[in-house]
Amino acid sequence: MSTPRAWWRGKSTPAKVETYTRGSFHFFGLFEISAIGLAAFSGVPEPFSVLLLVAVCAHATLCMTTASQALDWTRGRRGQPRRMLGALGAVTALIGIGTLVLTSHGPGGTDAEGTAATAATVFMGVLGFGAGALALGIRNRRRLLSMVAGFAVGAGSVSLPLGASGPVALATALGVLVTAGSLSVTSAFSVWLLDAVYELDEARETRARLAVAEERLRFGRDLHDVMGRNLAVIALKSELAVQLARRERPEAVEQMIEVQRIARESQREVREVVRGYREADLGAELAGAQGVLTAAGIDCEVSGSAAGLPAPVQSALGWVVREATTNVLRHGNAARCAVTLRTVEGQVVLTVENDGVPDSAPGGGSGLVGLRERLSVVDGTLRAAPSGEGLFRLTARIPLPSPSAPPLSMPVLPSVSEVTP
């Protein structure tokens, strides 16, 4: 069963920010009910207290619903909730006017002053939270400022006909301006921050794709540089050999021998290009992993040295480090990662342990399958599984050759004679 912690850590960073933003605006609704609705219930005599509490609860619920739909519109999951925005604006205005009427024509006597203060609190709060929710559905800056100014001017204008003096009406307008303006700016900034996080995540994915494309271009350029001239020479000498053979000239054999030599040389050069492309330097990969993870805000600790290890072992473990680093960045939200390289009982053991999400690690993904294939060439093994206490551990083991054993070697391409029937 998925725990709340696993559910939270299983989300990507943009999804976490979106969940936090949605939760914040739902919390605003609960805060409106507890801080304003309950205060009205205790500060206003019945039956007005019940009416105010019901009105505030309905307004808070409408604000939460509007905020949810407006955030969906922000992320492009639905159209702009115009009807919901209009309904929220109308309900906010009606509740505001109703509280002003209660202030002016409410119960008199000893409770008149307390009722007026409570109604004023409800008035400011409802207009402020209403403006904050409405701001989520507005993208134009001028419209947002116009809405806040309209709330303030409307509050002051309505206060005057209901018996408020000029200074009181001005104070009411300023209070609404500050409250509605503050919550509207908070809403606008929250939307901007959410959009920025998603754009940064998309930019990171784009950068990764560009890096892959650049590497493909580099590999293609290297192959072109290696093979372009040699293939042109082979084509030219083959054509010359054909012409000489048709004339029964003995030089045709020499030209074909030269073609064979160039072909083998080209095969060797291609093998070197491919080997350089596929091999990874373990020391460079360890340093690169630490730098990349640290830049991503993950505390990375690397221990051990690759000095003295055979080149095939370093190459295989270098790919393990590269793939493990990619998995930590892509599949989890780790805060700490430890990379340990040590020699134990004639084996080189590489351990990568992080506190990312265990059930999000690609245990059966193609990346780890490819690593197992690389390690099998040098008789190595790979194990990737949760290690308890919210940790995920990847362990690669490669036996070291004995001094009398022949040196390890990476597989090479077959020669021409091996593939010729």
GROMACS .gro file of C-alpha atoms in nm:
model
  421
    1MET     CA    1   0.000   0.000   0.000
    2SER     CA    2   0.136   0.341  -0.094
    3THR     CA    3   0.206   0.567   0.204
    4PRO     CA    4   0.156   0.946   0.197
    5ARG     CA    5   0.533   0.990   0.203
    6ALA     CA    6   0.580   0.759  -0.094
    7TRP     CA    7   0.293   0.931  -0.276
    8TRP     CA    8   0.453   1.271  -0.221
    9ARG     CA    9   0.806   1.165  -0.311
   10GLY     CA   10   0.678   0.982  -0.617
   11LYS     CA   11   0.576   1.315  -0.772
   12SER     CA   12   0.803   1.519  -0.993
   13THR     CA   13   0.918   1.860  -0.877
   14PRO     CA   14   0.663   2.051  -1.090
   15ALA     CA   15   0.385   1.820  -0.968
   16LYS     CA   16   0.492   1.886  -0.609
   17VAL     CA   17   0.478   2.261  -0.662
   18GLU     CA   18   0.135   2.231  -0.823
   19THR     CA   19   0.006   2.016  -0.537
   20TYR     CA   20   0.143   2.263  -0.284
   21THR     CA   21  -0.018   2.555  -0.470
   22ARG     CA   22  -0.356   2.385  -0.486
   23GLY     CA   23  -0.335   2.291  -0.121
   24SER     CA   24  -0.249   2.649  -0.026
   25PHE     CA   25  -0.559   2.789  -0.191
   26HIS     CA   26  -0.776   2.521  -0.036
   27PHE     CA   27  -0.621   2.613   0.298
   28PHE     CA   28  -0.721   2.975   0.233
   29GLY     CA   29  -1.081   2.858   0.209
   30LEU     CA   30  -1.058   2.671   0.539
   31PHE     CA   31  -0.889   2.972   0.696
   32GLU     CA   32  -1.172   3.196   0.574
   33ILE     CA   33  -1.427   2.969   0.740
   34SER     CA   34  -1.240   2.938   1.069
   35ALA     CA   35  -1.113   3.294   1.104
   36ILE     CA   36  -1.406   3.485   0.957
   37GLY     CA   37  -1.710   3.259   0.966
   38LEU     CA   38  -1.663   3.140   1.323
   39ALA     CA   39  -1.579   3.493   1.437
   40ALA     CA   40  -1.903   3.615   1.281
   41PHE     CA   41  -2.093   3.335   1.450
   42SER     CA   42  -1.963   3.433   1.791
   43GLY     CA   43  -1.971   3.811   1.746
   44VAL     CA   44  -2.317   3.866   1.594
   45PRO     CA   45  -2.648   3.779   1.765
   46GLU     CA   46  -2.883   3.528   1.609
   47PRO     CA   47  -3.024   3.489   1.349
   48PHE     CA   48  -2.764   3.710   1.176
   49SER     CA   49  -2.475   3.496   1.301
   50VAL     CA   50  -2.615   3.184   1.137
   51LEU     CA   51  -2.673   3.369   0.809
   52LEU     CA   52  -2.319   3.509   0.808
   53LEU     CA   53  -2.165   3.171   0.888
   54VAL     CA   54  -2.357   3.000   0.608
   55ALA     CA   55  -2.269   3.281   0.366
   56VAL     CA   56  -1.898   3.266   0.454
   57CYS     CA   57  -1.891   2.885   0.421
   58ALA     CA   58  -2.060   2.904   0.081
   59HIS     CA   59  -1.820   3.175  -0.031
   60ALA     CA   60  -1.514   2.979   0.085
   61THR     CA   61  -1.635   2.666  -0.096
   62LEU     CA   62  -1.692   2.868  -0.413
   63CYS     CA   63  -1.342   3.018  -0.381
   64MET     CA   64  -1.181   2.674  -0.349
   65THR     CA   65  -1.373   2.540  -0.649
   66THR     CA   66  -1.285   2.845  -0.857
   67ALA     CA   67  -0.919   2.820  -0.758
   68SER     CA   68  -0.907   2.453  -0.862
   69GLN     CA   69  -1.065   2.519  -1.202
   70ALA     CA   70  -0.850   2.829  -1.259
   71LEU     CA   71  -0.532   2.631  -1.192
   72ASP     CA   72  -0.651   2.364  -1.437
   73TRP     CA   73  -0.696   2.641  -1.692
   74THR     CA   74  -0.347   2.767  -1.612
   75ARG     CA   75  -0.201   2.426  -1.695
   76GLY     CA   76  -0.406   2.401  -2.017
   77ARG     CA   77  -0.630   2.118  -1.896
   78ARG     CA   78  -0.956   2.304  -1.947
   79GLY     CA   79  -1.096   2.631  -2.073
   80GLN     CA   80  -1.114   2.948  -1.872
   81PRO     CA   81  -1.389   2.907  -1.604
   82ARG     CA   82  -1.575   3.224  -1.698
   83ARG     CA   83  -1.904   3.120  -1.542
   84MET     CA   84  -1.740   3.022  -1.216
   85LEU     CA   85  -1.548   3.350  -1.207
   86GLY     CA   86  -1.868   3.544  -1.272
   87ALA     CA   87  -2.057   3.352  -1.004
   88LEU     CA   88  -1.778   3.411  -0.751
   89GLY     CA   89  -1.772   3.782  -0.829
   90ALA     CA   90  -2.149   3.810  -0.788
   91VAL     CA   91  -2.157   3.612  -0.461
   92THR     CA   92  -1.867   3.816  -0.324
   93ALA     CA   93  -2.049   4.141  -0.402
   94LEU     CA   94  -2.378   4.020  -0.250
   95ILE     CA   95  -2.215   3.903   0.072
   96GLY     CA   96  -2.017   4.227   0.095
   97ILE     CA   97  -2.326   4.441   0.053
   98GLY     CA   98  -2.515   4.226   0.299
   99THR     CA   99  -2.254   4.272   0.569
  100LEU     CA  100  -2.257   4.649   0.512
  101VAL     CA  101  -2.635   4.648   0.548
  102LEU     CA  102  -2.595   4.452   0.871
  103THR     CA  103  -2.346   4.710   0.994
  104SER     CA  104  -2.584   5.000   0.925
  105HIS     CA  105  -2.921   4.843   1.005
  106GLY     CA  106  -2.828   4.560   1.236
  107PRO     CA  107  -2.938   4.512   1.593
  108GLY     CA  108  -2.890   4.811   1.816
  109GLY     CA  109  -2.828   4.834   2.187
  110THR     CA  110  -2.514   4.727   2.365
  111ASP     CA  111  -2.421   4.478   2.091
  112ALA     CA  112  -2.429   4.733   1.810
  113GLU     CA  113  -2.058   4.816   1.829
  114GLY     CA  114  -1.951   4.451   1.839
  115THR     CA  115  -2.182   4.362   1.554
  116ALA     CA  116  -2.044   4.646   1.342
  117ALA     CA  117  -1.682   4.538   1.407
  118THR     CA  118  -1.757   4.175   1.325
  119ALA     CA  119  -1.945   4.267   1.009
  120ALA     CA  120  -1.657   4.488   0.898
  121THR     CA  121  -1.416   4.195   0.947
  122VAL     CA  122  -1.640   3.969   0.741
  123PHE     CA  123  -1.669   4.237   0.474
  124MET     CA  124  -1.292   4.283   0.440
  125GLY     CA  125  -1.220   3.910   0.451
  126VAL     CA  126  -1.482   3.807   0.196
  127LEU     CA  127  -1.375   4.072  -0.052
  128GLY     CA  128  -1.006   3.991   0.001
  129PHE     CA  129  -1.038   3.614  -0.041
  130GLY     CA  130  -1.278   3.663  -0.332
  131ALA     CA  131  -1.031   3.888  -0.513
  132GLY     CA  132  -0.750   3.639  -0.449
  133ALA     CA  133  -0.948   3.353  -0.606
  134LEU     CA  134  -1.059   3.570  -0.899
  135ALA     CA  135  -0.697   3.671  -0.965
  136LEU     CA  136  -0.614   3.308  -1.050
  137GLY     CA  137  -0.841   3.329  -1.354
  138ILE     CA  138  -0.701   3.658  -1.486
  139ARG     CA  139  -0.382   3.683  -1.689
  140ASN     CA  140  -0.392   4.045  -1.799
  141ARG     CA  141  -0.215   4.277  -1.555
  142ARG     CA  142  -0.441   4.572  -1.629
  143ARG     CA  143  -0.752   4.365  -1.571
  144LEU     CA  144  -0.610   4.244  -1.242
  145LEU     CA  145  -0.535   4.598  -1.124
  146SER     CA  146  -0.875   4.712  -1.245
  147MET     CA  147  -1.044   4.436  -1.047
  148VAL     CA  148  -0.865   4.530  -0.725
  149ALA     CA  149  -0.936   4.900  -0.779
  150GLY     CA  150  -1.300   4.820  -0.857
  151PHE     CA  151  -1.333   4.625  -0.532
  152ALA     CA  152  -1.192   4.918  -0.334
  153VAL     CA  153  -1.396   5.188  -0.510
  154GLY     CA  154  -1.711   4.977  -0.491
  155ALA     CA  155  -1.666   4.918  -0.118
  156GLY     CA  156  -1.626   5.289  -0.050
  157SER     CA  157  -1.911   5.388  -0.280
  158VAL     CA  158  -2.157   5.141  -0.128
  159SER     CA  159  -2.065   5.247   0.226
  160LEU     CA  160  -2.176   5.607   0.174
  161PRO     CA  161  -2.544   5.539   0.085
  162LEU     CA  162  -2.570   5.301   0.380
  163GLY     CA  163  -2.495   5.580   0.627
  164ALA     CA  164  -2.117   5.565   0.663
  165SER     CA  165  -1.934   5.895   0.699
  166GLY     CA  166  -1.673   6.008   0.451
  167PRO     CA  167  -1.370   5.908   0.659
  168VAL     CA  168  -1.525   5.569   0.737
  169ALA     CA  169  -1.600   5.507   0.367
  170LEU     CA  170  -1.243   5.607   0.276
  171ALA     CA  171  -1.100   5.378   0.543
  172THR     CA  172  -1.320   5.096   0.416
  173ALA     CA  173  -1.197   5.149   0.059
  174LEU     CA  174  -0.832   5.153   0.169
  175GLY     CA  175  -0.880   4.843   0.380
  176VAL     CA  176  -1.033   4.654   0.088
  177LEU     CA  177  -0.758   4.783  -0.142
  178VAL     CA  178  -0.484   4.649   0.085
  179THR     CA  179  -0.657   4.317   0.156
  180ALA     CA  180  -0.770   4.243  -0.198
  181GLY     CA  181  -0.445   4.371  -0.346
  182SER     CA  182  -0.228   4.156  -0.119
  183LEU     CA  183  -0.417   3.835  -0.187
  184SER     CA  184  -0.439   3.910  -0.560
  185VAL     CA  185  -0.064   3.964  -0.583
  186THR     CA  186  -0.011   3.639  -0.390
  187SER     CA  187  -0.231   3.453  -0.637
  188ALA     CA  188  -0.062   3.606  -0.941
  189PHE     CA  189   0.284   3.525  -0.803
  190SER     CA  190   0.180   3.167  -0.727
  191VAL     CA  191   0.066   3.117  -1.086
  192TRP     CA  192   0.387   3.275  -1.218
  193LEU     CA  193   0.598   3.049  -0.997
  194LEU     CA  194   0.405   2.738  -1.105
  195ASP     CA  195   0.446   2.827  -1.474
  196ALA     CA  196   0.817   2.895  -1.421
  197VAL     CA  197   0.874   2.556  -1.256
  198TYR     CA  198   0.703   2.372  -1.543
  199GLU     CA  199   0.897   2.574  -1.801
  200LEU     CA  200   1.226   2.498  -1.626
  201ASP     CA  201   1.140   2.128  -1.623
  202GLU     CA  202   1.061   2.138  -1.995
  203ALA     CA  203   1.386   2.327  -2.057
  204ARG     CA  204   1.579   2.058  -1.872
  205GLU     CA  205   1.421   1.788  -2.085
  206THR     CA  206   1.494   1.989  -2.398
  207ARG     CA  207   1.856   2.030  -2.291
  208ALA     CA  208   1.887   1.656  -2.242
  209ARG     CA  209   1.744   1.590  -2.588
  210LEU     CA  210   1.981   1.846  -2.741
  211ALA     CA  211   2.275   1.680  -2.566
  212VAL     CA  212   2.177   1.345  -2.716
  213ALA     CA  213   2.135   1.503  -3.059
  214GLU     CA  214   2.473   1.674  -3.028
  215GLU     CA  215   2.639   1.346  -2.934
  216ARG     CA  216   2.481   1.177  -3.235
  217LEU     CA  217   2.608   1.453  -3.459
  218ARG     CA  218   2.956   1.417  -3.311
  219PHE     CA  219   2.954   1.042  -3.367
  220GLY     CA  220   2.827   1.089  -3.723
  221ARG     CA  221   3.096   1.351  -3.789
  222ASP     CA  222   3.368   1.121  -3.658
  223LEU     CA  223   3.248   0.835  -3.877
  224HIS     CA  224   3.234   1.067  -4.178
  225ASP     CA  225   3.587   1.189  -4.116
  226VAL     CA  226   3.715   0.835  -4.079
  227MET     CA  227   3.523   0.667  -4.361
  228GLY     CA  228   3.468   0.943  -4.615
  229ARG     CA  229   3.815   0.954  -4.768
  230ASN     CA  230   3.877   0.578  -4.738
  231LEU     CA  231   3.551   0.487  -4.910
  232ALA     CA  232   3.626   0.733  -5.189
  233VAL     CA  233   3.971   0.574  -5.238
  234ILE     CA  234   3.819   0.223  -5.232
  235ALA     CA  235   3.563   0.320  -5.497
  236LEU     CA  236   3.830   0.478  -5.716
  237LYS     CA  237   4.074   0.186  -5.690
  238SER     CA  238   3.795  -0.068  -5.745
  239GLU     CA  239   3.695   0.110  -6.064
  240LEU     CA  240   4.057   0.116  -6.174
  241ALA     CA  241   4.092  -0.257  -6.098
  242VAL     CA  242   3.782  -0.329  -6.309
  243GLN     CA  243   3.929  -0.140  -6.603
  244LEU     CA  244   4.265  -0.315  -6.568
  245ALA     CA  245   4.098  -0.657  -6.537
  246ARG     CA  246   3.903  -0.599  -6.857
  247ARG     CA  247   4.234  -0.532  -7.031
  248GLU     CA  248   4.384  -0.841  -6.865
  249ARG     CA  249   4.651  -0.631  -6.700
  250PRO     CA  250   4.831  -0.786  -6.397
  251GLU     CA  251   4.817  -0.453  -6.211
  252ALA     CA  252   4.449  -0.527  -6.134
  253VAL     CA  253   4.557  -0.772  -5.864
  254GLU     CA  254   4.775  -0.507  -5.699
  255GLN     CA  255   4.487  -0.260  -5.699
  256MET     CA  256   4.253  -0.512  -5.531
  257ILE     CA  257   4.520  -0.590  -5.271
  258GLU     CA  258   4.536  -0.218  -5.199
  259VAL     CA  259   4.156  -0.206  -5.174
  260GLN     CA  260   4.167  -0.491  -4.924
  261ARG     CA  261   4.432  -0.310  -4.720
  262ILE     CA  262   4.233   0.014  -4.711
  263ALA     CA  263   3.916  -0.175  -4.617
  264ARG     CA  264   4.089  -0.341  -4.321
  265GLU     CA  265   4.240  -0.009  -4.217
  266SER     CA  266   3.898   0.150  -4.233
  267GLN     CA  267   3.755  -0.131  -4.022
  268ARG     CA  268   4.025  -0.073  -3.761
  269GLU     CA  269   3.959   0.300  -3.752
  270VAL     CA  270   3.584   0.249  -3.721
  271ARG     CA  271   3.644   0.003  -3.438
  272GLU     CA  272   3.852   0.264  -3.257
  273VAL     CA  273   3.582   0.527  -3.303
  274VAL     CA  274   3.312   0.294  -3.174
  275ARG     CA  275   3.526   0.178  -2.884
  276GLY     CA  276   3.603   0.536  -2.785
  277TYR     CA  277   3.234   0.618  -2.807
  278ARG     CA  278   3.121   0.319  -2.603
  279GLU     CA  279   3.394   0.318  -2.338
  280ALA     CA  280   3.361   0.545  -2.033
  281ASP     CA  281   3.638   0.669  -1.807
  282LEU     CA  282   3.549   0.573  -1.449
  283GLY     CA  283   3.737   0.858  -1.282
  284ALA     CA  284   3.575   1.115  -1.509
  285GLU     CA  285   3.232   0.959  -1.457
  286LEU     CA  286   3.268   0.969  -1.077
  287ALA     CA  287   3.369   1.335  -1.082
  288GLY     CA  288   3.095   1.416  -1.332
  289ALA     CA  289   2.830   1.239  -1.126
  290GLN     CA  290   2.926   1.434  -0.816
  291GLY     CA  291   2.917   1.762  -1.006
  292VAL     CA  292   2.583   1.695  -1.175
  293LEU     CA  293   2.409   1.575  -0.858
  294THR     CA  294   2.546   1.862  -0.653
  295ALA     CA  295   2.423   2.109  -0.915
  296ALA     CA  296   2.080   1.947  -0.890
  297GLY     CA  297   2.070   2.013  -0.515
  298ILE     CA  298   2.153   1.655  -0.413
  299ASP     CA  299   2.421   1.600  -0.150
  300CYS     CA  300   2.659   1.359  -0.326
  301GLU     CA  301   2.951   1.186  -0.155
  302VAL     CA  302   3.203   0.989  -0.363
  303SER     CA  303   3.460   0.762  -0.203
  304GLY     CA  304   3.718   0.535  -0.360
  305SER     CA  305   3.960   0.563  -0.653
  306ALA     CA  306   3.963   0.408  -0.998
  307ALA     CA  307   4.344   0.414  -1.021
  308GLY     CA  308   4.498   0.082  -1.111
  309LEU     CA  309   4.182  -0.087  -1.234
  310PRO     CA  310   4.191  -0.257  -1.577
  311ALA     CA  311   4.052  -0.045  -1.861
  312PRO     CA  312   3.760  -0.281  -1.938
  313VAL     CA  313   3.655  -0.274  -1.570
  314GLN     CA  314   3.673   0.105  -1.560
  315SER     CA  315   3.470   0.128  -1.880
  316ALA     CA  316   3.196  -0.103  -1.753
  317LEU     CA  317   3.173   0.066  -1.412
  318GLY     CA  318   3.183   0.408  -1.577
  319TRP     CA  319   2.862   0.320  -1.760
  320VAL     CA  320   2.711   0.201  -1.431
  321VAL     CA  321   2.789   0.537  -1.269
  322ARG     CA  322   2.646   0.722  -1.568
  323GLU     CA  323   2.321   0.524  -1.573
  324ALA     CA  324   2.280   0.536  -1.194
  325THR     CA  325   2.325   0.913  -1.193
  326THR     CA  326   2.063   0.946  -1.466
  327ASN     CA  327   1.820   0.732  -1.267
  328VAL     CA  328   1.871   0.937  -0.950
  329LEU     CA  329   1.791   1.256  -1.140
  330ARG     CA  330   1.505   1.116  -1.347
  331HIS     CA  331   1.321   0.864  -1.133
  332GLY     CA  332   1.346   0.996  -0.780
  333ASN     CA  333   1.361   1.310  -0.573
  334ALA     CA  334   1.665   1.224  -0.371
  335ALA     CA  335   1.827   1.459  -0.123
  336ARG     CA  336   2.137   1.245  -0.068
  337CYS     CA  337   2.343   1.007  -0.280
  338ALA     CA  338   2.654   0.809  -0.187
  339VAL     CA  339   2.884   0.649  -0.446
  340THR     CA  340   3.138   0.403  -0.308
  341LEU     CA  341   3.410   0.219  -0.502
  342ARG     CA  342   3.612  -0.047  -0.321
  343THR     CA  343   3.797  -0.375  -0.376
  344VAL     CA  344   3.675  -0.667  -0.165
  345GLU     CA  345   3.806  -1.025  -0.190
  346GLY     CA  346   3.930  -0.994  -0.545
  347GLN     CA  347   3.624  -0.806  -0.665
  348VAL     CA  348   3.564  -0.443  -0.754
  349VAL     CA  349   3.239  -0.334  -0.590
  350LEU     CA  350   3.061  -0.015  -0.693
  351THR     CA  351   2.767   0.094  -0.477
  352VAL     CA  352   2.530   0.383  -0.555
  353GLU     CA  353   2.282   0.449  -0.276
  354ASN     CA  354   2.023   0.728  -0.266
  355ASP     CA  355   1.716   0.817  -0.065
  356GLY     CA  356   1.492   0.857  -0.370
  357VAL     CA  357   1.163   0.675  -0.417
  358PRO     CA  358   1.223   0.299  -0.410
  359ASP     CA  359   0.917   0.200  -0.612
  360SER     CA  360   0.995   0.450  -0.886
  361ALA     CA  361   1.336   0.308  -0.969
  362PRO     CA  362   1.347   0.139  -1.309
  363GLY     CA  363   1.433  -0.206  -1.186
  364GLY     CA  364   1.318  -0.366  -1.508
  365GLY     CA  365   1.396  -0.079  -1.740
  366SER     CA  366   1.608  -0.096  -2.052
  367GLY     CA  367   1.884   0.108  -1.887
  368LEU     CA  368   1.963  -0.152  -1.624
  369VAL     CA  369   1.923  -0.432  -1.878
  370GLY     CA  370   2.190  -0.265  -2.088
  371LEU     CA  371   2.417  -0.235  -1.784
  372ARG     CA  372   2.381  -0.605  -1.708
  373GLU     CA  373   2.481  -0.682  -2.067
  374ARG     CA  374   2.790  -0.463  -2.038
  375LEU     CA  375   2.887  -0.617  -1.705
  376SER     CA  376   2.839  -0.971  -1.833
  377VAL     CA  377   3.123  -0.913  -2.081
  378VAL     CA  378   3.365  -0.877  -1.786
  379ASP     CA  379   3.184  -1.143  -1.576
  380GLY     CA  380   3.022  -0.876  -1.362
  381THR     CA  381   2.684  -0.872  -1.187
  382LEU     CA  382   2.436  -0.599  -1.107
  383ARG     CA  383   2.178  -0.575  -0.831
  384ALA     CA  384   1.930  -0.289  -0.793
  385ALA     CA  385   1.671  -0.299  -0.515
  386PRO     CA  386   1.545  -0.106  -0.210
  387SER     CA  387   1.773  -0.145   0.090
  388GLY     CA  388   1.528  -0.034   0.359
  389GLU     CA  389   1.458   0.295   0.539
  390GLY     CA  390   1.358   0.467   0.216
  391LEU     CA  391   1.690   0.397   0.043
  392PHE     CA  392   1.759   0.248  -0.299
  393ARG     CA  393   2.089   0.074  -0.365
  394LEU     CA  394   2.253  -0.025  -0.692
  395THR     CA  395   2.553  -0.259  -0.658
  396ALA     CA  396   2.785  -0.369  -0.939
  397ARG     CA  397   3.049  -0.639  -0.882
  398ILE     CA  398   3.331  -0.730  -1.122
  399PRO     CA  399   3.594  -0.995  -1.040
  400LEU     CA  400   3.950  -0.883  -1.089
  401PRO     CA  401   4.171  -1.109  -1.304
  402SER     CA  402   4.449  -1.296  -1.131
  403PRO     CA  403   4.808  -1.192  -1.216
  404SER     CA  404   4.855  -1.507  -1.424
  405ALA     CA  405   4.529  -1.469  -1.613
  406PRO     CA  406   4.523  -1.299  -1.954
  407PRO     CA  407   4.415  -0.935  -1.945
  408LEU     CA  408   4.050  -0.848  -1.988
  409SER     CA  409   3.948  -0.708  -2.322
  410MET     CA  410   3.634  -0.555  -2.456
  411PRO     CA  411   3.466  -0.727  -2.751
  412VAL     CA  412   3.582  -0.605  -3.091
  413LEU     CA  413   3.434  -0.616  -3.435
  414PRO     CA  414   3.521  -0.926  -3.641
  415SER     CA  415   3.775  -0.897  -3.918
  416VAL     CA  416   3.697  -0.929  -4.283
  417SER     CA  417   3.821  -1.287  -4.292
  418GLU     CA  418   3.592  -1.382  -4.001
  419VAL     CA  419   3.279  -1.266  -4.176
  420THR     CA  420   3.372  -1.381  -4.527
  421PRO     CA  421   3.229  -1.728  -4.611
   0.00000   0.00000   0.00000
